[in-house]
Each structure stands twice: as structure tokens, then as C-alpha cells.
C-alpha angles and dihedrals in degrees: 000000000000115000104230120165129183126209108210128220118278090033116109094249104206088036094054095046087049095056096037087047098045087045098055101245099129110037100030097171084063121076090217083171083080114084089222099058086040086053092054104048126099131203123182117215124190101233136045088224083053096053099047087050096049079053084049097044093048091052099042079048103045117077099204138031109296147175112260114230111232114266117199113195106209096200108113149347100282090068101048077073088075101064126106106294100222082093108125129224099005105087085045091064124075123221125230114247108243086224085057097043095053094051088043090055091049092061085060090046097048096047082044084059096050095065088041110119116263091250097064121069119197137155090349094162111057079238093063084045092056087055098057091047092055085057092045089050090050089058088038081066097042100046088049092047098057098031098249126169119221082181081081092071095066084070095065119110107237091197084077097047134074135261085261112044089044079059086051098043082052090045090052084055072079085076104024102053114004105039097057097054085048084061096042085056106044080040086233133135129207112267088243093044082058094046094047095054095042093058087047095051092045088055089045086052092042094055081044101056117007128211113253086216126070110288110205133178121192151172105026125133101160113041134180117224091263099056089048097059085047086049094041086046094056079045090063098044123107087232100031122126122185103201111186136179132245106359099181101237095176095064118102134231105246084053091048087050087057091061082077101184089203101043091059086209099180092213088060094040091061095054120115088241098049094089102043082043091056094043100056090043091058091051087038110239131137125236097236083062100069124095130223114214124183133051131270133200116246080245103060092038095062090035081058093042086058092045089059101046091047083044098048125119131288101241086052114046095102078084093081094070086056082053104043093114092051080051102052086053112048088051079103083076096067095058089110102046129087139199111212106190111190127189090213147028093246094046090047095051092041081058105049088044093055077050096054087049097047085058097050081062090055086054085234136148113254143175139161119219114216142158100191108101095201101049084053092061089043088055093046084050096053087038086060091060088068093045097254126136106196126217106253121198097178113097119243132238112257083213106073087049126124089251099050099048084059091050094054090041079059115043085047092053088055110035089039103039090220133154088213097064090035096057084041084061113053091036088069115114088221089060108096108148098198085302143118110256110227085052084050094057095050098047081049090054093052092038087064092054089049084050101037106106110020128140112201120071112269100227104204103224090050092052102124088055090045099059089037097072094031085059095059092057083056107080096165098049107116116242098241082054096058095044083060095038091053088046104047084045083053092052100049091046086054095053091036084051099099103046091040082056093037091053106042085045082082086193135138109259135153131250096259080060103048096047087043080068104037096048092050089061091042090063090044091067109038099047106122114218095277084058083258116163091180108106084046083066105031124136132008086305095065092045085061100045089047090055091038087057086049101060090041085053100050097032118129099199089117085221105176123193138153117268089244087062095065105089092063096038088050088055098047092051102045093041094091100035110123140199125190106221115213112261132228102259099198099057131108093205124091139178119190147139119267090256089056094046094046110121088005111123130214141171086227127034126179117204106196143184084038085176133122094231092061092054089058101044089046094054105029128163124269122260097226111042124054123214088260097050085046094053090049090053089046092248118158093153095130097050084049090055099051084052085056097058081046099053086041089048090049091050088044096053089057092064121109094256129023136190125178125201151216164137126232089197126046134162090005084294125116110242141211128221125272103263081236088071101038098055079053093050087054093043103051088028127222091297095062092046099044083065094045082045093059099047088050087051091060093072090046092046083051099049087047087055093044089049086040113103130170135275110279115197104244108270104268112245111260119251113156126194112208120182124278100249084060106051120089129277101188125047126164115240091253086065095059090077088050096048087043100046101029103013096169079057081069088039086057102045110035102036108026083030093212111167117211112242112248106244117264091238115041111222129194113242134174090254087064099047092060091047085055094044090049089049087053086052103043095051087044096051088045092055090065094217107149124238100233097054118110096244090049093102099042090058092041090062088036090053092047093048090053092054089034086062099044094061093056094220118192105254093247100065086038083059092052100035103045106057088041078060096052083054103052085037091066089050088040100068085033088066103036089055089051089058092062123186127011145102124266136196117197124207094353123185127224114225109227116262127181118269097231122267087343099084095225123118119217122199134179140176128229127230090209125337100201112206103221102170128343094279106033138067139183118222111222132195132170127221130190089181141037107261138139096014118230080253104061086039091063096051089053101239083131098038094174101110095032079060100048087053079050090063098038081065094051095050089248084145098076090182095059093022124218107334140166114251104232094182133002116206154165127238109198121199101198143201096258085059088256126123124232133203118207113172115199086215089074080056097050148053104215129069126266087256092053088040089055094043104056083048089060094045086043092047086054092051086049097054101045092051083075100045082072101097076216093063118092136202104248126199114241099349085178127048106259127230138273114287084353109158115192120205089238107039094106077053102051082038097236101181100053097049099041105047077071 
């Protein structure tokens, strides 16, 4: 008779193995109290994490020095490697890389997509394509692992399935009929296929020649054919012992009948018990032979007793009314367990981190057992907050390393031509260029001024020329500046020398190729001053790219792109690559996935995302294979992975503590509960979860009162008062809005002298549109070319093109701007010969002239002053937008071209000398390609010489309002405009006074 044991939930499983091995309980015809049988025996375990901690369990139990037995993971390909080494056939095949198979796959993909109709559009990028074979390789693992035939869905009738899934069922000939003869030539298998045989040879070995030492195998639910004859084979030894997790003994017969194995009733699949069902049936052992070794609390047993009546099947609940009383009574159970309900991700995570420190306090054991990649990383960041750095089994993403951020700095500075990449990159703290580091952050510094505000796009490779023409426009930049700024710009165009090349070569090359290049300039740029690399490969992150590099280099695919493909097909093939970082040993706290979890034990455990739509999104469908082509190739893996949560959810709910988890809010979404939780919310009622509710509350209350702070009076409005001596005595006439309307922006700019950056990115605005239409004007207009003559039109264009070009405008705003131009230029001349004649003066300057008794100058500048009779003149002013309006410029709320007619009066205007304002207007250029004259006089009923004046007697109140020492420079004393910016409001801290 087969010796089979179960551990149940809420015993400590590899504990548990370890006492009832070393006492002879499980193998009684071998002495395991010798050293040497123990030495000789051999247990297999499912997981590498499994088998470290069962080393670990046999020394903390063991009170003296002791032989080890030997313990086989079963995981994954690299361990099969460890078995006895008489299997046949198996060394002598090579496995296929899964870098290669995946570019191998995209050939396939790629020649599939060429003989697609024209109305269907997949994997067009060889990027694109790259995605679709990692999923392919995924199904290529799955289908190898259960046994399945493809072969099956040739047998399916077309005519019943739609256009897309008969396109599917042709794309899948990839892997019926094209990808084995690609093994059979390159004389390859498929890493599973490796692994699988080995395991099957190693049981045939095994019933051939028997150890004379225990043989064990523990720990597997789910298991692949191959693992069940190895587990069917230990079955069948003298001295062979299966020991397995969690068989539910509460469950009754007529419920383990209903996990009919024949009938594939989904509902049944997805149970906790269908696996371990399926599994005794295949080695042929009945469930009232198994044995259940270690002792369980009264607690936990009733607390198990519950589980598996919430987690019964289907066809059998009605059950639960029968045992209503047994219920009732066993709630008890549930005393240390606790429901948080979140009604967010970040409050959810803030509360299971406050839970993981209240049980280092405890001094407990604790873990949370996750699959979601991203809420990991949210409970690592509020655990932070406490200053603990949690244990984490899950393997990272290579992806989010230190190198791999600079790689992709650096393939996007290159391929996109962008300041934004390029400063990314250099700012790195991996970047060293053969520099100190502390040099090389000061000549960056100075090299982003020298880049801030350009317009055109930086090309990395092109830097030195670059910098060379942006350091002509700087006339203040100091000399020894500009020597550091040209050679670090020598020195980035040299590293980034073989991508750039690389990129503008536009050529077909092949992936050794691409990260030969890339790699070079890596290593340009990250070589520290003694020519070092080592901070570019440090940590376990830097083992795995290295070997990452290594396949990509020494792959044979054949895989042939264009160079301007690269940046896709580097991040598709970099996006799954994994590292494992090395973990504080010394800490309680863990955060893992439920495989690696499975036979762990820990006083708290924390069971999180208990939503439906992680479960979904856990176990999600495959993108390849319908229900129904699933059901044809005898595939139920999806309804086995749901019974594997189960089975995981119902351990993990025999642990000391547990707290479940979850949002009721994600993705911006409401949830609904996992169905796990809420078969156990029917089962136990309202009553019993109010009270699990409660307990779960105390860690939210808890994270409300940590986030709470408290009250802060609103930040005053600036409003500084320097002394007199130092505030401003001159100010232009386009500075008198602003003081009336900002006046801390004067403060900021005339007394501190602080400058604004120029963006790192120069956008067109409208703004600068109408600065480059009034240049186009104003050299017309100087040129003194009438309007009416016949090449009027031609220099106009030729004017416009030469300032058009100057500005280096993307071609995308020169496709929009220029045509509106032509546009404006045609009224333009219209206009200007409707005028007639009169003399005009284009961009004229105001000398400064005392503002009466106040001791201050003002000064201006003219768009056009236009010369009308001897004694008269018209104040002109274009406009490519809509503010101000005519009527707030006859107001006066924007003064600048009253005062303008002010200082007409007072013969400011040298060039036309004192004259009187007969009419002050607006010329709009707007956006139909029309112009537009607005005169303040229809707004007004004063003429153009009082209007000008009560803007000069305003403009000396006004002056004289700051010469008071008591007067402050408020910020905003007027509401601004719609959509205004100022250049100081992140100084004067706009948007924490003002939300008061």
C-alpha cells in the first residue's frame, strides 16, 4: 500500500515533514534517526524557495551537526540538471534559448503577416511581431506541460467560426505544422520539453533501480504528466512516501463525488480539491488512505472545518442551511482573522504596511502574498516610511533597474532627437564620461542653459555642432564656460558615436548587431574617470543584463529590421526579463507570490487584491485559444488555476493571523469581492463579518490618523516691502499692466533680478507667433518699400521666409503658420494702400523722460506711429490675439498704448517729435487671415489726447503709491486673466495662497 500523508492547513507544513521524518513516523522500515539513512534519503520539493527553507528547517531542528538528505526542486529546467546523471538522451540534447525562441518565432510571425488580407492588420512592426511570439512561447509551455495536441483543432469545421478566430486557427499552423521542423533543423527541443523528459526518465530509473535510502516527495497540487509518474513511481517503492498539502478531510463523499474527473464540469474543476482529486486517482489511491500527521489547535480545526464547507462544491451548498447550528458554533474560529476594505489601492497598501509593522512588534513572522506586481511596490513604499525594507521572492523586472533606465535615456536621445531624453541622460548618476563627477554635474548644469530654448530638435550624435551654433546666440556666457560646455559636448557626440551611426545608417541589420552598438555607447558613457565599468554592472541586476546581452549577442534567428525599428524591438525584448535581488536576511517581513509561498509557514499572513477583477486579471484567457478551442484540445488550465488560488486561499486561512485584503475601488473602477470571500461572507452571515470587518478597520483608522496632520493657516499672499533706495525708478510702459495688475512680478524682476529659464522645450504659442509677425512688419515697413508697388508682395514673402527660417520652426507648426501668413500678407498691402499717404515709423523707441515730481523715467516702444498731417498722428498697435480687448484698453486696465499717446504729447518719440494723437487703435491679425481695426475712441468717450492723458495722471498716482516704504508689492492686486501664467507665480507660491 502506498504510503500517502496530508498536512493539513494551520500546521506548519515543512515542520511538520521534518519531525514526522526524523521520528520515524513516515518511513518506519528505515532507522532516519542514523545520519547515514538520513544521508541517503531524497525528497523532491516543487519550488527552489521550498527546498532552501526545508535545509534550513533540518539544521534549526537538528540539535547537533548532521548529514543533510538530498533535496531536488523540480521548478524549472536549470535543476533537472541535478538528478542523477545515468538519464539517457537528455544531456545529449540541447535546449533551445527562450531569447532565441522568441526571435525565432517572430520570423514566423512576420512571414504569417505578409499573406494576411489587406483588411486585417496584425503585428505589422517587428516589434509588434515580438509581442505576439512571447505569447506564442508562453502557449508553446503550457501546451507541452499538460500534453495537449494542437493537432485536435484541425478538426474543427471553419464554416462555424468567425472571420477571426479562422485567422487564429491559420496563425496556430505556426506551431502545428512550421515550428517543429525549425527544431528538427537546428537539432533543438523546447526547454520544457527537456525538463519534462528528464523527470520521466528519472522515475523510469528510479522503478529500475531503487534507492536503498527513503525516497519522499512533498509539497505538489497541480501536477504535469511527468511529475505524476515521478510521483506515482515513489508511490510504488518499498521505501517511498507522498506527502501533500491540504487534503480537505472535512469534505464529504457525496461532495468529492461531485468533483467528477470525466464529466470536466468547470464549476468542479475550479474547486480547491480537483487537483489533489485528480492527482490520487492517477496514482491510484484512495482518499480515506491518506494519513494526516501534525496537530492542530481546536481553533484552527474548526476554522478548517468552516473553509471547506464555504469552499464546497456548487451542486452541494444547500448543505449549509442542514448545518446552520455546526456553523453558528465554530464563528469562534474566525476571532483572529480580519477583513480591511479600502476604498482605494493606497489606502489599502498604507494599511497592510501599518499591519506588517504591528507584527514586527510582535516579533512575528509575517508575509503578504501578492501577484500584483505594482501594489508590491506600493507596500514596499509605505513600508519605507517605518524603515523596513521587506524580503521579496518574486523576481524583479530588469526592466525597472538602474542600467536599463540609462539604455533607454539613451536609445530615445538618439532615435527621437529630444532635449528631454538627452538631459535625462546626462543627469543619470550612472553617467560618468571619463569625469569626475562632481566636474561633470556642473558642465551639465551649464550645458542645459546653453540648451534651454531652442527650437529646433539636439541629435546626440551631432551634439558639438549643436552647441556650436547655440553659443553664438549667448553673448553673456563667460569664455572658460564655453571651453567646458564644447568639450563636454565633444565628448557626448564621441560615445554616442556608434548608435548615432548606428541609427542614420537606416539599414537592415540583425539584433547582435543593434545591442553591439548600443552597448558600446552604453559603456561610453558610463565609464567613470579610471576607465571603471563597474558601478554600470553592479548587483544582481547587473549579473542578469550581462547574461541578457549575452544571449542577444550569440543568438542564430536571422531576425533582420531596420535600425529605426530598434527602439520598440529593445523594449519588447527586454520587457519580461527578470533578476532576482538579494534579500535582507535578517528580516520578519516577506512579500511573495502564492507559489512561492506554498508550504512556507508564518504567524501573519496577508492575503491581498481579494477582488474579482484580480482574479481575472491573474488567471486570464489565453489570447490564442478560445473556450471552445480549448475544450477541443482537452484544455481546462484556466479552471485549474482558479482551483489553485482556491486550494492557496484555503492554506493560507489556516495560518495564526490572517488578514484579508482589499479595494473597493481600483482602477478607478468599483469592485466586487473575490468569489473566495464571498462563499465565506454567506457562510459565516452579516453578524460574523461585521466583527472580522471591525478588526480589519483598526489598521485603516490607524493609517487616517498616521496621514492626518495638523491644520496649517493658508500661506499669506506675498506682498514684500523693500526700501525705498532699492525699488525701481525706471519702468517701460509695457511694465505699468504688469505693475498694476502683479505688482510682486516687478518686485521679482526689477529688485531680486531674477530672469525666468527658458523652457527646456520651446513651444509655439500664439504669443510667439505675433512677436514673429511684428518682426515681418517691422522689417517690411523699414525697408520703405510701398505697398502699392508691384514687388511689394514678392519682399514681403522673401522678408517672412528669412525670419521664418531663423526661428527654426518644426515643420509641423511651419505647415500651420505659414499659409495662415500668406494670408495676413495679401490684406496686409490691401490695407496698407487704403491708408494712402502718410508717413509711417515702424518699431519706434521713446526716449525716457521724467515722470514729473516722482523721480522715476518711463520709456516705451511703438509698433507703428503712423504720421497723418503735421500736427497729428495715429497710434498703432498689432495684435495676433484677443487681449486685452479695445474695451479694457480704454479703461485703461491695459494703459500701454494711452501711454504711448502720453509720451507722443511730450515729444518722447524723438524720430516724429512732440505731436497730438488723433486716434489710438488696434490692428488684429486674426485667425481667418483677415485684419481687424478696433479704435479705443468708439469705446470712449474722450479723445485719443484726454485718454492719454488720464493714463499719464493715473500712471503718477500710481508711482507714487510705491514710493511709500508702507506700500508692498502684492501679488496679483488685480484678478488675473483667463489662462494668464506669470513667470513668478511658483515664487510668490500662487497656488497655496489663493486656493483660501
Amino acid at each position: 500500500m502506498p504510503l500517502v500523508f496530508s498536512i493539513p492547513p494551520g500546521t506548519p507544513f515543512l515542520l511538520t515533514f521534518v519531525q514526522e521524518l526524523l521520528q520515524g513516523n513516515l518511513i518506519t522500515e528505515c532507522n532516519i534517526g542514523d545520519p547515514r539513512a538520513l544521508a541517503e534519503t531524497t525528497i523532491y520539493v516543487p519550488t527552489t524557495h521550498a527546498a532552501n527553507a526545508l535545509r534550513n528547517t533540518f539544521i534549526e531542528f537538528s540539535s547537533r551537526t548532521t548529514l543533510l538528505p538530498t533535496i531536488y526542486p523540480l521548478d524549472n529546467e536549470q535543476n533537472i540538471f541535478l538528478l542523477p546523471a545515468k538519464i539517457k538522451n537528455v544531456s545529449d540534447q540541447l535546449p533551445i534559448k527562450k531569447i532565441e525562441r522568441v526571435l525565432l518565432l517572430t520570423r514566423l510571425i512576420r512571414a504569417w503577416q505578409i499573406k494576411l488580407p489587406h483588411e486585417i492588420s496584425i503585428a505589422e512592426k517587428t516589434s509588434h511581431a515580438i509581442w505576439f511570439a512571447r505569447e506564442l512561447s508562453h502557449l508553446i509551455e503550457k501546451i507541452e506541460i499538460e500534453d495537449e495536441n494542437l493537432n485536435l483543432l484541425k478538426n474543427i469545421n471553419s464554416d462555424h467560426m468567425t472571420e477571426l478566430w479562422q485567422v487564429t486557427l491559420n496563425f496556430l499552423n505556426i506551431l502545428i505544422e512550421e515550428w517543429p521542423k525549425i527544431l528538427k533543423e537546428r537539432q533543438l527541443v523546447n526547454p520544457v520539453f527537456l525538463h519534462k523528459k528528464a523527470i520521466e526518465q528519472h522515475a523510469a530509473y528510479l522503478s529500475a533501480h531503487p534507492p536503498r535510502g527513503a525516497v519522499l516527495i512533498a509539497g505538489f497540487i497541480n501536477t504535469n504528466p511527468a511529475i505524476t509518474k515521478l510521483i506515482k513511481t515513489i508511490s510504488l517503492l518499498q521505501q517511498g512516501a507522498i506527502i501533500i498539502p491540504g487534503v480537505d478531510r472535512d469534505l464529504d463523499e457525496i461532495s468529492w463525488d461531485a468533483l467528477n474527473l470525466k464529466k470536466k464540469n468547470l464549476s468542479a474543476i475550479s474547486h480547491p480539491q480537483y487537483n489533489i482529486k485528480k492527482l490520487l486517482e492517477e496514482i491510484g489511491i484512495q482518499r480515506t488512505s491518506i494519513k494526516h500527521i501534525g496537530f492542530v489547535s481546536s481553533e484552527k480545526r474548526q476554522r478548517e472545518q468552516l473553509i471547506s464547507l464555504a469552499l464546497r462544491p456548487a451542486s452541494t451548498t444547500n448543505i449549509w442551511i442542514k448545518v446552520k447550528k455546526i456553523i453558528n458554533h465554530n464563528k469562534k474560529a474566525f476571532q483572529k482573522v480580519s477583513l480591511i476594505e479600502a476604498q482605494g489601492e493606497r489606502e489599502e497598501a498604507r494599511a497592510i504596511a501599518i499591519a506588517l509593522r504591528f507584527a514586527i512588534e510582535k516579533k512575528q513572522k509575517a508575509a503578504l502574498m501578492t501577484s500584483n506586481r505594482n501594489f508590491s511596490r506600493r507596500v514596499s513604499a509605505e513600508l519605507k516610511r517605518f524603515g523596513i525594507k521587506a524580503n521579496s521572492w518574486s523576481q524583479k523586472l530588469l526592466l525597472e533597474s538602474d542600467t536599463i533606465r540609462l539604455i533607454r535615456f539613451l536609445i530615445n536621445s538618439i532615435f527621437e532627437e529630444s532635449p528631454i531624453p538627452v538631459l535625462s541622460l546626462l543627469k543619470n548618476p550612472l553617467v560618468r564620461l571619463e569625469t569626475r563627477h562632481a566636474k561633470l554635474r556642473e558642465n551639465v548644469e551649464q550645458f542645459e542653459l546653453a540648451l534651454r530654448g531652442s527650437t529646433g530638435k539636439i541629435s546626440l550624435g551631432r551634439t558639438s555642432d549643436f552647441i556650436i551654433k547655440r553659443l553664438k546666440e549667448f553673448q553673456n556666457i563667460q569664455k572658460l564656460q564655453a571651453k567646458d560646455i564644447l568639450i563636454l559636448s565633444n565628448k557626448i557626440t564621441q560615445a554616442a558615436a556608434p548608435l548615432y551611426k548606428f541609427a542614420v545608417s537606416k539599414k537592415n541589420t540583425s539584433i547582435a548587431e543593434a545591442i553591439k552598438k548600443t552597448i558600446q555607447s552604453l559603456e561610453n558613457f558610463g565609464r567613470d574617470k579610471n576607465g571603471s565599468l563597474k558601478h554600470l554592472y553592479r548587483g544582481e541586476s547587473g549579473k542578469s543584463f550581462k547574461l541578457f546581452v549575452r544571449s542577444l549577442i550569440t543568438e542564430r534567428s536571422g531576425l533582420e529590421f531596420t535600425s529605426q525599428e530598434w527602439p520598440k524591438i529593445f523594449e519588447a525584448l527586454i520587457a519580461e526579463e527578470t533578476f532576482q535581488e538579494k534579500n535582507n536576511t535578517y528580516s520578519h517581513i516577506t512579500i511573495c507570490k502564492a507559489l512561492e509561498a506554498r508550504l512556507q509557514s508564518f504567524d501573519t499572513i496577508i492575503l491581498s487584491n481579494l477582488n474579482e477583477v484580480s482574479d481575472t486579471e491573474a488567471i486570464h484567457n489565453n489570447p490564442f485559444l478560445s473556450r471552445a478551442m480549448q475544450k477541443i484540445i482537452h484544455s481546462d488550465q484556466t479552471e485549474k488555476d482558479i482551483g489553485l488560488a482556491a486550494h492557496d486561499f484555503q492554506m493560507a486561512l489556516g495560518m495564526n493571523n490572517v488578514i484579508l485584503s482589499r479595494s473597493l475601488r481600483t482602477n478607478n473602477s468599483p469592485s466586487l469581492p473575490s468569489r473566495l470571500l464571498q462563499r465565506v461572507e454567506t457562510l459565516l452571515g452579516s453578524d460574523a463579518m461585521t466583527a472580522i470587518r471591525h478588526r480589519g478597520n483598526i489598521y485603516l483608522q490607524w493609517g487616517e490618523t498616521l496621514d492626518t496632520m495638523p491644520t496649517v493657516p493658508y500661506l499669506a499672499r506675498p506682498c514684500p516691502k523693500p526700501p525705498i533706495t532699492s525699488r525701481p525708478t525706471h519702468f517701460s510702459i509695457s511694465e505699468i499692466e504688469v505693475l498694476r495688475h502683479d505688482p510682486y512680478a516687478i518686485y521679482a524682476k526689477k529688485i531680486l533680478r531674477l530672469k525666468p529659464l527658458d523652457p527646456l522645450l520651446s513651444i509655439q504659442t500664439h504669443s510667439k507667433r505675433g512677436t514673429l509677425y511684428h518682426e515681418i512688419i517691422a522689417a517690411f515697413s523699414a525697408s520703405g518699400i510701398k505697398a502699392e508697388a508691384t514687388e511689394a508682395s514678392f519682399l514681403l514673402r522673401k522678408t517672412a521666409k528669412e525670419k521664418f527660417n531663423n526661428l527654426q520652426l518644426p515643420p509641423y507648426i511651419q505647415a500651420l503658420w505659414w499659409p495662415h501668413f500668406l494670408k495676413i500678407a495679401e490684406e496686409f498691402l490691401k490695407w496698407e494702400i487704403s491708408l494712402g499717404q502718410r508717413i509711417r515709423f515702424s518699431e519706434i523707441s521713446a526716449d525716457p523722460i521724467q515722470l514729473n515730481q516722482t523721480g522715476t523715467t518711463i520709456s516705451g516702444r511703438a509698433d507703428r506711429i503712423d504720421l497723418i498731417d503735421p500736427s497729428h498722428c495715429e497710434i498703432i498697435d498689432f495684435k495676433t490675439g484677443s487681449t486685452p480687448s479695445s474695451q479694457e484698453a480704454a479703461k485703461l486696465l491695459s494703459p500701454q498704448l494711452a501711454l504711448e499717446g502720453a509720451l507722443l504729447l511730450r515729444g518722447a518719440f524723438s524720430r516724429c517729435g512732440a505731436k497730438l494723437p488723433s486716434d489710438i487703435l488696434y490692428i488684429r491679425l486674426t485667425k481667418k487671415g483677415t485684419l481687424k481695426r478696433e479704435s479705443l475712441l468708439k469705446e470712449t468717450s474722450k479723445t485719443a489726447i484726454e485718454l492719454s492723458e488720464e493714463a499719464w495722471q493715473r500712471l503718477e498716482i500710481l508711482v507714487k503709491y510705491y514710493q511709500n516704504p508702507e506700500n508692498g508689492y502684492l501679488s496679483y492686486a488685480l484678478a488675473p486673466r483667463k489662462n494668464y501664467r506669470g513667470d513668478y507665480d511658483h515664487l510668490a507660491r500662487l497656488w497655496e495662497w489663493s486656493v483660501e
